[in-house]
Amino acid sequence: MFRGLIVLAPALVAGISFASTRYAFAEDIKLPATLTFTAYDTGTAGFNIAVGVGKMMKDKYSTDVRVLPAGNDVARLAPLRAKRAASSAMGSGTYFAQEGVFEFGAKEWGPQPLQIMLSSVDCNCGSLGVAADTGVKELKDLKGKRVGFVVGSPALNQNSLAVLAFAGLTQKDVKAVEFASYGAMWKGLINNDVDAAFGTTITGPAKEAETSPRGLIWPPLPAKDKEGWARMQKVGSFFFPQVATCGAGISPEKPVELGNYPYPIFVAYATQPADQVYAMTKAMIVNYDAYKDSAPGAGGLAADRQTKNWVVPVHPGAVKALKEAGQWSDAQEAHNNKLFKRQEVLAAAWAEYGKSNPPSDDKAFLDGWMKARAAALAKADMPNGFED
């Protein structure tokens, strides 16, 4: 919607120096002349919401925001890690990056100290969208069907496996089809190269699929199916049951019981200055009305709608902004501090593993790291989360 507002000038980014003034009012918020965010491909929910936030920053603070589209989690985080971006609109990949698992268990990455600014939970959900012409009605009907996976995107892939697990299915029960990006996967569904793809119900590609000749449905994940949810949360612990009332083929009149987690999640690195993250978060909180209707899902970024006590900590700069908005508690402070400690344990384990002369073979390296990771978390009396 606002693509014409995206500035293609070089980015000023995470290393930007912000004044250390204690910002008490919206008019005191100081943002740089230029910021760069990363998000999923053009037209996706995360991209559209990031652009809406960027328009607000342009209108209110004369800050030009450049939104870089990227097809997978690694591509979204690379500019942020390199300090060429100030924030990334992530999904559950935030958790996998923090934990240093899947693609983030590679020697080039390891556990990433990502921390949350604001995240969105709205009327939408995230699940497997299935081409209507397949005849699939329930998730168990996906057995033998083609399911999309994205190279370099552990979030999407693990999400798909979690939804399949709800029906007692694994990757071996379906025909996995790999794509280079999220957008390419959904194009593959439209072009009959795949039968199912994971996404949020409000993502642009899902709407395209719904209006295509193939059509689109969302097989339900009923909350009353406790065994199904137990299987699903074993693979994706970050999911929770939710009724979707908006999205492709979904409305308040035609809701669907699905699953959800915060998306997008605007994240920063722990190393980014607290006053920088505070200013961006504060701007999003006090100017919420200016962007909440800019794109489907943007309304979920309200300060009073933040997911509490999730699996990734909130950045100290964002905590300050949430406290000022009256949306922080002592219980959440205690939970957040435990998550900071978890990131410290993971970082120390990664450093020690690097000193242990780990194998050069990629698979052997990852296997060795996962064992070292498990041992370090067990010693710290912290849950593993990836036993299988």
mmCIF file of C-alpha atoms in Angstrom:
data_model
loop_
_atom_site.group_PDB
_atom_site.id
_atom_site.type_symbol
_atom_site.label_atom_id
_atom_site.label_comp_id
_atom_site.label_asym_id
_atom_site.label_seq_id
_atom_site.Cartn_x
_atom_site.Cartn_y
_atom_site.Cartn_z
ATOM 1 C CA MET A 1 0.000 0.000 0.000
ATOM 2 C CA PHE A 2 2.796 2.403 0.899
ATOM 3 C CA ARG A 3 5.558 1.048 -1.304
ATOM 4 C CA GLY A 4 6.120 4.458 -2.832
ATOM 5 C CA LEU A 5 7.168 5.734 0.579
ATOM 6 C CA ILE A 6 10.049 3.306 0.956
ATOM 7 C CA VAL A 7 13.300 5.223 0.710
ATOM 8 C CA LEU A 8 16.018 3.459 -1.224
ATOM 9 C CA ALA A 9 18.831 5.597 0.158
ATOM 10 C CA PRO A 10 21.662 3.898 2.097
ATOM 11 C CA ALA A 11 20.634 3.017 5.619
ATOM 12 C CA LEU A 12 21.788 4.580 8.836
ATOM 13 C CA VAL A 13 21.396 1.887 11.359
ATOM 14 C CA ALA A 14 21.922 0.162 14.623
ATOM 15 C CA GLY A 15 25.118 2.005 15.432
ATOM 16 C CA ILE A 16 23.322 5.365 15.337
ATOM 17 C CA SER A 17 23.933 7.437 18.427
ATOM 18 C CA PHE A 18 20.785 8.524 20.209
ATOM 19 C CA ALA A 19 20.678 11.285 22.803
ATOM 20 C CA SER A 20 20.592 9.892 26.329
ATOM 21 C CA THR A 21 17.835 12.317 27.371
ATOM 22 C CA ARG A 22 15.056 10.678 29.369
ATOM 23 C CA TYR A 23 12.176 10.884 26.904
ATOM 24 C CA ALA A 24 8.945 11.535 28.795
ATOM 25 C CA PHE A 25 6.702 12.801 26.023
ATOM 26 C CA ALA A 26 6.049 11.837 22.419
ATOM 27 C CA GLU A 27 7.386 15.149 21.117
ATOM 28 C CA ASP A 28 10.717 14.431 22.846
ATOM 29 C CA ILE A 29 11.316 11.193 20.913
ATOM 30 C CA LYS A 30 14.404 11.519 18.752
ATOM 31 C CA LEU A 31 14.744 9.266 15.714
ATOM 32 C CA PRO A 32 17.519 9.439 13.114
ATOM 33 C CA ALA A 33 16.960 10.774 9.610
ATOM 34 C CA THR A 34 17.021 7.261 8.167
ATOM 35 C CA LEU A 35 16.242 3.789 9.504
ATOM 36 C CA THR A 36 16.272 0.367 7.891
ATOM 37 C CA PHE A 37 13.983 -2.534 8.832
ATOM 38 C CA THR A 38 13.933 -6.022 7.349
ATOM 39 C CA ALA A 39 10.824 -8.151 6.809
ATOM 40 C CA TYR A 40 9.500 -11.050 4.764
ATOM 41 C CA ASP A 41 8.865 -10.623 1.047
ATOM 42 C CA THR A 42 6.956 -7.688 -0.424
ATOM 43 C CA GLY A 43 3.216 -8.044 0.137
ATOM 44 C CA THR A 44 3.458 -10.241 3.222
ATOM 45 C CA ALA A 45 1.830 -9.210 6.490
ATOM 46 C CA GLY A 46 5.155 -8.463 8.159
ATOM 47 C CA PHE A 47 6.335 -6.340 5.245
ATOM 48 C CA ASN A 48 3.088 -4.393 5.026
ATOM 49 C CA ILE A 49 3.005 -3.707 8.765
ATOM 50 C CA ALA A 50 6.647 -2.587 8.746
ATOM 51 C CA VAL A 51 5.841 -0.174 5.927
ATOM 52 C CA GLY A 52 2.858 1.152 7.899
ATOM 53 C CA VAL A 53 5.100 1.780 10.923
ATOM 54 C CA GLY A 54 7.630 3.404 8.596
ATOM 55 C CA LYS A 55 5.020 5.777 7.207
ATOM 56 C CA MET A 56 4.140 6.834 10.748
ATOM 57 C CA MET A 57 7.797 7.565 11.488
ATOM 58 C CA LYS A 58 8.058 9.591 8.280
ATOM 59 C CA ASP A 59 4.918 11.592 9.071
ATOM 60 C CA LYS A 60 5.689 12.175 12.758
ATOM 61 C CA TYR A 61 9.475 12.410 12.853
ATOM 62 C CA SER A 62 10.577 12.996 9.223
ATOM 63 C CA THR A 63 12.451 9.671 9.426
ATOM 64 C CA ASP A 64 12.801 7.860 6.115
ATOM 65 C CA VAL A 65 12.322 4.133 6.697
ATOM 66 C CA ARG A 66 13.618 1.607 4.233
ATOM 67 C CA VAL A 67 12.049 -1.872 4.457
ATOM 68 C CA LEU A 68 14.231 -4.624 2.999
ATOM 69 C CA PRO A 69 12.293 -7.736 1.883
ATOM 70 C CA ALA A 70 13.972 -11.072 2.580
ATOM 71 C CA GLY A 71 12.795 -14.583 1.809
ATOM 72 C CA ASN A 72 13.934 -16.387 4.956
ATOM 73 C CA ASP A 73 15.029 -15.919 8.573
ATOM 74 C CA VAL A 74 18.752 -15.924 7.869
ATOM 75 C CA ALA A 75 18.351 -13.245 5.206
ATOM 76 C CA ARG A 76 16.208 -11.106 7.513
ATOM 77 C CA LEU A 77 18.696 -11.251 10.381
ATOM 78 C CA ALA A 78 21.932 -10.835 8.428
ATOM 79 C CA PRO A 79 21.528 -7.040 7.946
ATOM 80 C CA LEU A 80 20.520 -6.620 11.591
ATOM 81 C CA ARG A 81 23.528 -8.556 12.829
ATOM 82 C CA ALA A 82 25.792 -6.565 10.497
ATOM 83 C CA LYS A 83 24.344 -3.288 11.899
ATOM 84 C CA ARG A 84 22.911 -2.339 8.536
ATOM 85 C CA ALA A 85 19.368 -2.471 9.950
ATOM 86 C CA ALA A 86 17.821 -1.210 13.178
ATOM 87 C CA SER A 87 15.086 -3.829 13.538
ATOM 88 C CA SER A 88 13.669 -6.892 11.859
ATOM 89 C CA ALA A 89 10.019 -7.909 11.631
ATOM 90 C CA MET A 90 10.484 -11.571 12.539
ATOM 91 C CA GLY A 91 8.273 -14.504 13.463
ATOM 92 C CA SER A 92 9.022 -17.684 15.396
ATOM 93 C CA GLY A 93 12.483 -17.624 13.807
ATOM 94 C CA THR A 94 13.272 -15.180 16.619
ATOM 95 C CA TYR A 95 13.110 -18.107 19.042
ATOM 96 C CA PHE A 96 15.153 -20.473 16.858
ATOM 97 C CA ALA A 97 17.853 -17.822 16.410
ATOM 98 C CA GLN A 98 18.001 -17.219 20.154
ATOM 99 C CA GLU A 99 18.334 -20.946 20.772
ATOM 100 C CA GLY A 100 20.989 -21.481 18.090
ATOM 101 C CA VAL A 101 19.128 -24.364 16.463
ATOM 102 C CA PHE A 102 18.488 -25.501 12.879
ATOM 103 C CA GLU A 103 20.150 -23.076 10.442
ATOM 104 C CA PHE A 104 21.295 -20.988 13.408
ATOM 105 C CA GLY A 105 23.329 -23.918 14.709
ATOM 106 C CA ALA A 106 25.757 -23.425 11.816
ATOM 107 C CA LYS A 107 29.263 -22.240 12.685
ATOM 108 C CA GLU A 108 28.548 -18.878 11.001
ATOM 109 C CA TRP A 109 25.710 -18.151 13.430
ATOM 110 C CA GLY A 110 25.151 -19.718 16.834
ATOM 111 C CA PRO A 111 22.735 -18.399 19.499
ATOM 112 C CA GLN A 112 21.662 -14.855 18.700
ATOM 113 C CA PRO A 113 20.841 -12.454 21.589
ATOM 114 C CA LEU A 114 17.647 -11.168 20.004
ATOM 115 C CA GLN A 115 15.238 -9.169 22.121
ATOM 116 C CA ILE A 116 11.718 -7.916 21.467
ATOM 117 C CA MET A 117 10.581 -4.352 20.913
ATOM 118 C CA LEU A 118 6.882 -4.918 20.163
ATOM 119 C CA SER A 119 4.988 -7.852 18.674
ATOM 120 C CA SER A 120 1.547 -8.331 17.186
ATOM 121 C CA VAL A 121 -1.266 -10.726 18.037
ATOM 122 C CA ASP A 122 -4.430 -9.719 16.202
ATOM 123 C CA CYS A 123 -7.498 -11.358 14.666
ATOM 124 C CA ASN A 124 -5.332 -13.524 12.410
ATOM 125 C CA CYS A 125 -3.594 -16.857 13.053
ATOM 126 C CA GLY A 126 -0.722 -18.816 11.526
ATOM 127 C CA SER A 127 -1.146 -22.286 10.065
ATOM 128 C CA LEU A 128 -0.973 -24.399 6.927
ATOM 129 C CA GLY A 129 -3.065 -22.983 4.123
ATOM 130 C CA VAL A 130 -4.162 -25.751 1.757
ATOM 131 C CA ALA A 131 -5.286 -25.526 -1.860
ATOM 132 C CA ALA A 132 -9.035 -26.166 -1.881
ATOM 133 C CA ASP A 133 -8.857 -28.300 -5.019
ATOM 134 C CA THR A 134 -6.912 -30.985 -3.114
ATOM 135 C CA GLY A 135 -10.076 -32.067 -1.327
ATOM 136 C CA VAL A 136 -8.334 -31.769 2.045
ATOM 137 C CA LYS A 137 -10.751 -30.964 4.875
ATOM 138 C CA GLU A 138 -8.770 -31.996 7.966
ATOM 139 C CA LEU A 139 -5.046 -31.882 8.634
ATOM 140 C CA LYS A 140 -4.836 -35.678 8.601
ATOM 141 C CA ASP A 141 -5.891 -35.529 4.935
ATOM 142 C CA LEU A 142 -2.494 -33.998 4.099
ATOM 143 C CA LYS A 143 -0.869 -37.436 4.265
ATOM 144 C CA GLY A 144 0.846 -37.998 0.925
ATOM 145 C CA LYS A 145 0.278 -34.394 -0.195
ATOM 146 C CA ARG A 146 2.952 -31.860 -1.193
ATOM 147 C CA VAL A 147 3.911 -29.443 1.595
ATOM 148 C CA GLY A 148 6.144 -26.423 1.027
ATOM 149 C CA PHE A 149 9.396 -25.848 2.906
ATOM 150 C CA VAL A 150 11.731 -22.842 2.582
ATOM 151 C CA VAL A 151 15.514 -23.201 2.476
ATOM 152 C CA GLY A 152 17.146 -21.191 5.264
ATOM 153 C CA SER A 153 13.893 -20.600 7.123
ATOM 154 C CA PRO A 154 13.697 -22.852 10.193
ATOM 155 C CA ALA A 155 10.712 -20.882 11.484
ATOM 156 C CA LEU A 156 8.486 -21.671 8.531
ATOM 157 C CA ASN A 157 9.647 -25.250 8.325
ATOM 158 C CA GLN A 158 9.288 -26.030 12.022
ATOM 159 C CA ASN A 159 5.897 -24.293 12.035
ATOM 160 C CA SER A 160 4.745 -26.580 9.237
ATOM 161 C CA LEU A 161 6.012 -29.635 11.117
ATOM 162 C CA ALA A 162 4.223 -28.465 14.270
ATOM 163 C CA VAL A 163 0.904 -28.161 12.436
ATOM 164 C CA LEU A 164 1.423 -31.584 10.841
ATOM 165 C CA ALA A 165 2.169 -33.006 14.298
ATOM 166 C CA PHE A 166 -1.288 -31.891 15.422
ATOM 167 C CA ALA A 167 -2.655 -34.584 13.110
ATOM 168 C CA GLY A 168 0.017 -37.104 14.099
ATOM 169 C CA LEU A 169 1.929 -36.578 10.834
ATOM 170 C CA THR A 170 5.648 -36.011 10.267
ATOM 171 C CA GLN A 171 7.668 -34.812 7.310
ATOM 172 C CA LYS A 172 7.975 -38.448 6.195
ATOM 173 C CA ASP A 173 4.191 -38.612 5.781
ATOM 174 C CA VAL A 174 4.134 -35.809 3.181
ATOM 175 C CA LYS A 175 6.066 -34.877 0.064
ATOM 176 C CA ALA A 176 8.365 -32.016 1.057
ATOM 177 C CA VAL A 177 8.921 -29.468 -1.717
ATOM 178 C CA GLU A 178 11.674 -26.900 -1.128
ATOM 179 C CA PHE A 179 11.550 -23.278 -2.279
ATOM 180 C CA ALA A 180 14.045 -20.433 -2.140
ATOM 181 C CA SER A 181 11.723 -18.033 -0.322
ATOM 182 C CA TYR A 182 8.377 -17.601 1.395
ATOM 183 C CA GLY A 183 6.946 -15.792 -1.610
ATOM 184 C CA ALA A 184 8.161 -18.489 -3.996
ATOM 185 C CA MET A 185 6.514 -21.167 -1.852
ATOM 186 C CA TRP A 186 3.118 -19.480 -2.039
ATOM 187 C CA LYS A 187 3.533 -18.901 -5.765
ATOM 188 C CA GLY A 188 4.211 -22.628 -5.931
ATOM 189 C CA LEU A 189 0.861 -23.307 -4.283
ATOM 190 C CA ILE A 190 -0.935 -21.097 -6.789
ATOM 191 C CA ASN A 191 0.947 -22.736 -9.677
ATOM 192 C CA ASN A 192 0.107 -26.275 -8.456
ATOM 193 C CA ASP A 193 3.700 -27.106 -7.528
ATOM 194 C CA VAL A 194 2.701 -27.708 -3.908
ATOM 195 C CA ASP A 195 -0.532 -28.347 -2.013
ATOM 196 C CA ALA A 196 0.047 -26.621 1.340
ATOM 197 C CA ALA A 197 2.124 -23.715 2.656
ATOM 198 C CA PHE A 198 2.557 -22.163 6.071
ATOM 199 C CA GLY A 199 1.646 -18.533 6.591
ATOM 200 C CA THR A 200 -0.439 -16.092 8.533
ATOM 201 C CA THR A 201 -4.068 -15.947 7.450
ATOM 202 C CA ILE A 202 -3.700 -12.265 6.500
ATOM 203 C CA THR A 203 -0.591 -12.592 4.370
ATOM 204 C CA GLY A 204 -0.961 -11.194 0.859
ATOM 205 C CA PRO A 205 0.053 -14.465 -0.853
ATOM 206 C CA ALA A 206 -2.734 -16.321 0.983
ATOM 207 C CA LYS A 207 -5.270 -13.872 -0.400
ATOM 208 C CA GLU A 208 -3.856 -14.416 -3.876
ATOM 209 C CA ALA A 209 -4.185 -18.165 -3.388
ATOM 210 C CA GLU A 210 -7.771 -17.823 -2.185
ATOM 211 C CA THR A 211 -8.780 -15.905 -5.312
ATOM 212 C CA SER A 212 -6.801 -18.195 -7.643
ATOM 213 C CA PRO A 213 -8.464 -21.095 -9.503
ATOM 214 C CA ARG A 214 -7.190 -23.477 -6.812
ATOM 215 C CA GLY A 215 -8.794 -21.670 -3.893
ATOM 216 C CA LEU A 216 -7.607 -21.930 -0.280
ATOM 217 C CA ILE A 217 -8.800 -23.448 3.001
ATOM 218 C CA TRP A 218 -7.385 -23.561 6.528
ATOM 219 C CA PRO A 219 -7.898 -27.017 8.137
ATOM 220 C CA PRO A 220 -8.892 -26.390 11.772
ATOM 221 C CA LEU A 221 -6.912 -27.101 14.937
ATOM 222 C CA PRO A 222 -9.712 -27.434 17.524
ATOM 223 C CA ALA A 223 -8.707 -26.330 21.016
ATOM 224 C CA LYS A 224 -10.692 -29.229 22.494
ATOM 225 C CA ASP A 225 -8.321 -31.715 20.841
ATOM 226 C CA LYS A 226 -5.933 -31.783 23.793
ATOM 227 C CA GLU A 227 -3.852 -34.649 22.404
ATOM 228 C CA GLY A 228 -3.434 -32.861 19.080
ATOM 229 C CA TRP A 229 -2.309 -29.705 20.837
ATOM 230 C CA ALA A 230 0.112 -31.657 23.020
ATOM 231 C CA ARG A 231 1.720 -33.111 19.878
ATOM 232 C CA MET A 232 1.817 -29.703 18.219
ATOM 233 C CA GLN A 233 3.361 -27.880 21.178
ATOM 234 C CA LYS A 234 6.024 -30.567 21.526
ATOM 235 C CA VAL A 235 7.301 -29.467 18.109
ATOM 236 C CA GLY A 236 6.328 -25.780 18.373
ATOM 237 C CA SER A 237 6.196 -24.787 22.042
ATOM 238 C CA PHE A 238 5.540 -21.151 21.108
ATOM 239 C CA PHE A 239 2.085 -21.843 19.590
ATOM 240 C CA PHE A 240 -1.178 -21.268 21.453
ATOM 241 C CA PRO A 241 -4.808 -21.950 20.402
ATOM 242 C CA GLN A 242 -6.684 -19.003 18.913
ATOM 243 C CA VAL A 243 -9.781 -18.431 16.817
ATOM 244 C CA ALA A 244 -8.993 -16.622 13.570
ATOM 245 C CA THR A 245 -11.618 -14.067 12.561
ATOM 246 C CA CYS A 246 -9.761 -12.399 9.701
ATOM 247 C CA GLY A 247 -7.752 -13.472 6.696
ATOM 248 C CA ALA A 248 -8.097 -15.249 3.376
ATOM 249 C CA GLY A 249 -11.520 -16.895 3.402
ATOM 250 C CA ILE A 250 -11.974 -16.072 7.101
ATOM 251 C CA SER A 251 -14.242 -13.499 8.734
ATOM 252 C CA PRO A 252 -16.039 -12.907 12.067
ATOM 253 C CA GLU A 253 -18.979 -14.706 10.484
ATOM 254 C CA LYS A 254 -16.763 -17.559 9.269
ATOM 255 C CA PRO A 255 -14.108 -18.045 11.987
ATOM 256 C CA VAL A 256 -11.673 -20.952 12.112
ATOM 257 C CA GLU A 257 -10.000 -22.499 15.168
ATOM 258 C CA LEU A 258 -6.281 -22.393 14.460
ATOM 259 C CA GLY A 259 -3.023 -21.676 16.295
ATOM 260 C CA ASN A 260 -0.978 -18.527 16.661
ATOM 261 C CA TYR A 261 2.119 -16.850 18.079
ATOM 262 C CA PRO A 262 3.215 -13.209 17.893
ATOM 263 C CA TYR A 263 3.859 -12.022 14.318
ATOM 264 C CA PRO A 264 5.441 -9.835 13.306
ATOM 265 C CA ILE A 265 7.878 -9.488 16.184
ATOM 266 C CA PHE A 266 9.979 -6.337 15.872
ATOM 267 C CA VAL A 267 13.345 -7.376 17.292
ATOM 268 C CA ALA A 268 16.697 -5.792 18.040
ATOM 269 C CA TYR A 269 19.998 -7.185 19.286
ATOM 270 C CA ALA A 270 20.897 -7.027 22.968
ATOM 271 C CA THR A 271 23.929 -4.963 21.973
ATOM 272 C CA GLN A 272 21.823 -2.147 20.522
ATOM 273 C CA PRO A 273 21.716 0.848 22.879
ATOM 274 C CA ALA A 274 18.704 0.959 25.174
ATOM 275 C CA ASP A 275 17.961 4.590 24.295
ATOM 276 C CA GLN A 276 17.859 3.706 20.596
ATOM 277 C CA VAL A 277 15.417 0.828 21.117
ATOM 278 C CA TYR A 278 13.425 2.928 23.590
ATOM 279 C CA ALA A 279 12.944 5.710 21.046
ATOM 280 C CA MET A 280 11.724 3.351 18.306
ATOM 281 C CA THR A 281 9.425 1.465 20.681
ATOM 282 C CA LYS A 282 8.081 4.631 22.279
ATOM 283 C CA ALA A 283 7.324 6.076 18.842
ATOM 284 C CA MET A 284 5.332 2.952 17.975
ATOM 285 C CA ILE A 285 3.409 3.058 21.265
ATOM 286 C CA VAL A 286 2.421 6.731 21.379
ATOM 287 C CA ASN A 287 1.608 6.902 17.664
ATOM 288 C CA TYR A 288 -0.314 3.638 17.530
ATOM 289 C CA ASP A 289 -3.459 5.303 16.140
ATOM 290 C CA ALA A 290 -1.459 6.595 13.169
ATOM 291 C CA TYR A 291 -0.627 3.117 11.824
ATOM 292 C CA LYS A 292 -3.008 0.603 13.458
ATOM 293 C CA ASP A 293 -5.223 0.517 10.348
ATOM 294 C CA SER A 294 -2.360 0.691 7.841
ATOM 295 C CA ALA A 295 -2.254 -3.070 7.209
ATOM 296 C CA PRO A 296 -4.051 -6.184 8.462
ATOM 297 C CA GLY A 297 -2.479 -7.249 11.753
ATOM 298 C CA ALA A 298 -1.002 -3.852 12.629
ATOM 299 C CA GLY A 299 -3.659 -3.394 15.308
ATOM 300 C CA GLY A 300 -2.032 -6.159 17.335
ATOM 301 C CA LEU A 301 0.997 -3.945 18.100
ATOM 302 C CA ALA A 302 -0.892 -2.019 20.801
ATOM 303 C CA ALA A 303 1.005 -1.810 24.082
ATOM 304 C CA ASP A 304 -1.902 -3.397 25.971
ATOM 305 C CA ARG A 305 -2.029 -6.357 23.567
ATOM 306 C CA GLN A 306 1.559 -7.537 23.999
ATOM 307 C CA THR A 307 2.114 -11.248 24.627
ATOM 308 C CA LYS A 308 3.416 -11.594 28.162
ATOM 309 C CA ASN A 309 5.984 -14.088 29.416
ATOM 310 C CA TRP A 310 6.816 -15.527 25.987
ATOM 311 C CA VAL A 311 10.007 -17.441 25.078
ATOM 312 C CA VAL A 312 12.211 -14.464 24.061
ATOM 313 C CA PRO A 313 12.995 -11.497 26.344
ATOM 314 C CA VAL A 314 11.934 -7.900 25.833
ATOM 315 C CA HIS A 315 14.798 -5.425 25.251
ATOM 316 C CA PRO A 316 15.505 -3.105 28.225
ATOM 317 C CA GLY A 317 14.797 -0.098 26.030
ATOM 318 C CA ALA A 318 11.387 -1.503 25.145
ATOM 319 C CA VAL A 319 10.758 -2.395 28.789
ATOM 320 C CA LYS A 320 11.216 1.265 29.677
ATOM 321 C CA ALA A 321 8.659 2.308 27.054
ATOM 322 C CA LEU A 322 6.175 -0.352 28.195
ATOM 323 C CA LYS A 323 6.597 0.691 31.825
ATOM 324 C CA GLU A 324 5.770 4.268 30.865
ATOM 325 C CA ALA A 325 2.671 2.964 29.088
ATOM 326 C CA GLY A 326 1.626 1.106 32.239
ATOM 327 C CA GLN A 327 2.048 -2.254 30.525
ATOM 328 C CA TRP A 328 4.717 -3.974 32.604
ATOM 329 C CA SER A 329 4.542 -5.946 35.839
ATOM 330 C CA ASP A 330 6.891 -7.331 38.469
ATOM 331 C CA ALA A 331 6.008 -10.859 37.332
ATOM 332 C CA GLN A 332 7.012 -10.075 33.778
ATOM 333 C CA GLU A 333 10.218 -8.441 34.998
ATOM 334 C CA ALA A 334 11.141 -11.654 36.801
ATOM 335 C CA HIS A 335 10.316 -13.767 33.724
ATOM 336 C CA ASN A 336 12.317 -11.424 31.495
ATOM 337 C CA ASN A 337 15.372 -11.648 33.737
ATOM 338 C CA LYS A 338 15.274 -15.451 33.511
ATOM 339 C CA LEU A 339 15.280 -15.180 29.716
ATOM 340 C CA PHE A 340 18.261 -12.810 29.813
ATOM 341 C CA LYS A 341 20.055 -15.453 31.899
ATOM 342 C CA ARG A 342 19.124 -18.119 29.343
ATOM 343 C CA GLN A 343 20.732 -16.064 26.577
ATOM 344 C CA GLU A 344 23.878 -15.754 28.687
ATOM 345 C CA VAL A 345 24.000 -19.525 29.228
ATOM 346 C CA LEU A 346 23.588 -20.195 25.504
ATOM 347 C CA ALA A 347 26.265 -17.651 24.567
ATOM 348 C CA ALA A 348 28.725 -19.162 27.036
ATOM 349 C CA ALA A 349 27.985 -22.682 25.762
ATOM 350 C CA TRP A 350 28.601 -21.564 22.171
ATOM 351 C CA ALA A 351 31.914 -19.955 23.109
ATOM 352 C CA GLU A 352 33.062 -23.077 24.929
ATOM 353 C CA TYR A 353 32.022 -25.291 22.039
ATOM 354 C CA GLY A 354 34.058 -23.149 19.673
ATOM 355 C CA LYS A 355 37.135 -23.715 21.829
ATOM 356 C CA SER A 356 36.670 -27.497 21.821
ATOM 357 C CA ASN A 357 38.003 -28.018 18.287
ATOM 358 C CA PRO A 358 34.570 -28.945 16.864
ATOM 359 C CA PRO A 359 34.349 -30.953 13.626
ATOM 360 C CA SER A 360 34.519 -29.054 10.349
ATOM 361 C CA ASP A 361 31.772 -31.085 8.686
ATOM 362 C CA ASP A 362 28.551 -29.066 8.880
ATOM 363 C CA LYS A 363 26.313 -31.896 10.074
ATOM 364 C CA ALA A 364 28.831 -33.167 12.611
ATOM 365 C CA PHE A 365 29.342 -29.594 13.836
ATOM 366 C CA LEU A 366 25.611 -29.126 14.377
ATOM 367 C CA ASP A 367 25.248 -32.512 16.100
ATOM 368 C CA GLY A 368 28.112 -31.685 18.448
ATOM 369 C CA TRP A 369 26.692 -28.267 19.210
ATOM 370 C CA MET A 370 23.243 -29.628 20.012
ATOM 371 C CA LYS A 371 24.791 -31.993 22.548
ATOM 372 C CA ALA A 372 26.873 -29.207 24.082
ATOM 373 C CA ARG A 373 23.823 -26.963 24.146
ATOM 374 C CA ALA A 374 21.710 -29.618 25.875
ATOM 375 C CA ALA A 375 24.410 -30.201 28.498
ATOM 376 C CA ALA A 376 24.779 -26.502 29.265
ATOM 377 C CA LEU A 377 21.030 -25.977 29.648
ATOM 378 C CA ALA A 378 20.700 -29.067 31.842
ATOM 379 C CA LYS A 379 23.521 -27.822 34.082
ATOM 380 C CA ALA A 380 21.711 -24.483 34.412
ATOM 381 C CA ASP A 381 18.443 -26.318 35.152
ATOM 382 C CA MET A 382 16.798 -24.805 32.080
ATOM 383 C CA PRO A 383 14.516 -26.606 29.608
ATOM 384 C CA ASN A 384 16.036 -27.783 26.347
ATOM 385 C CA GLY A 385 13.029 -27.346 24.080
ATOM 386 C CA PHE A 386 14.580 -29.428 21.283
ATOM 387 C CA GLU A 387 15.074 -32.902 22.715
ATOM 388 C CA ASP A 388 13.889 -34.691 19.555
#
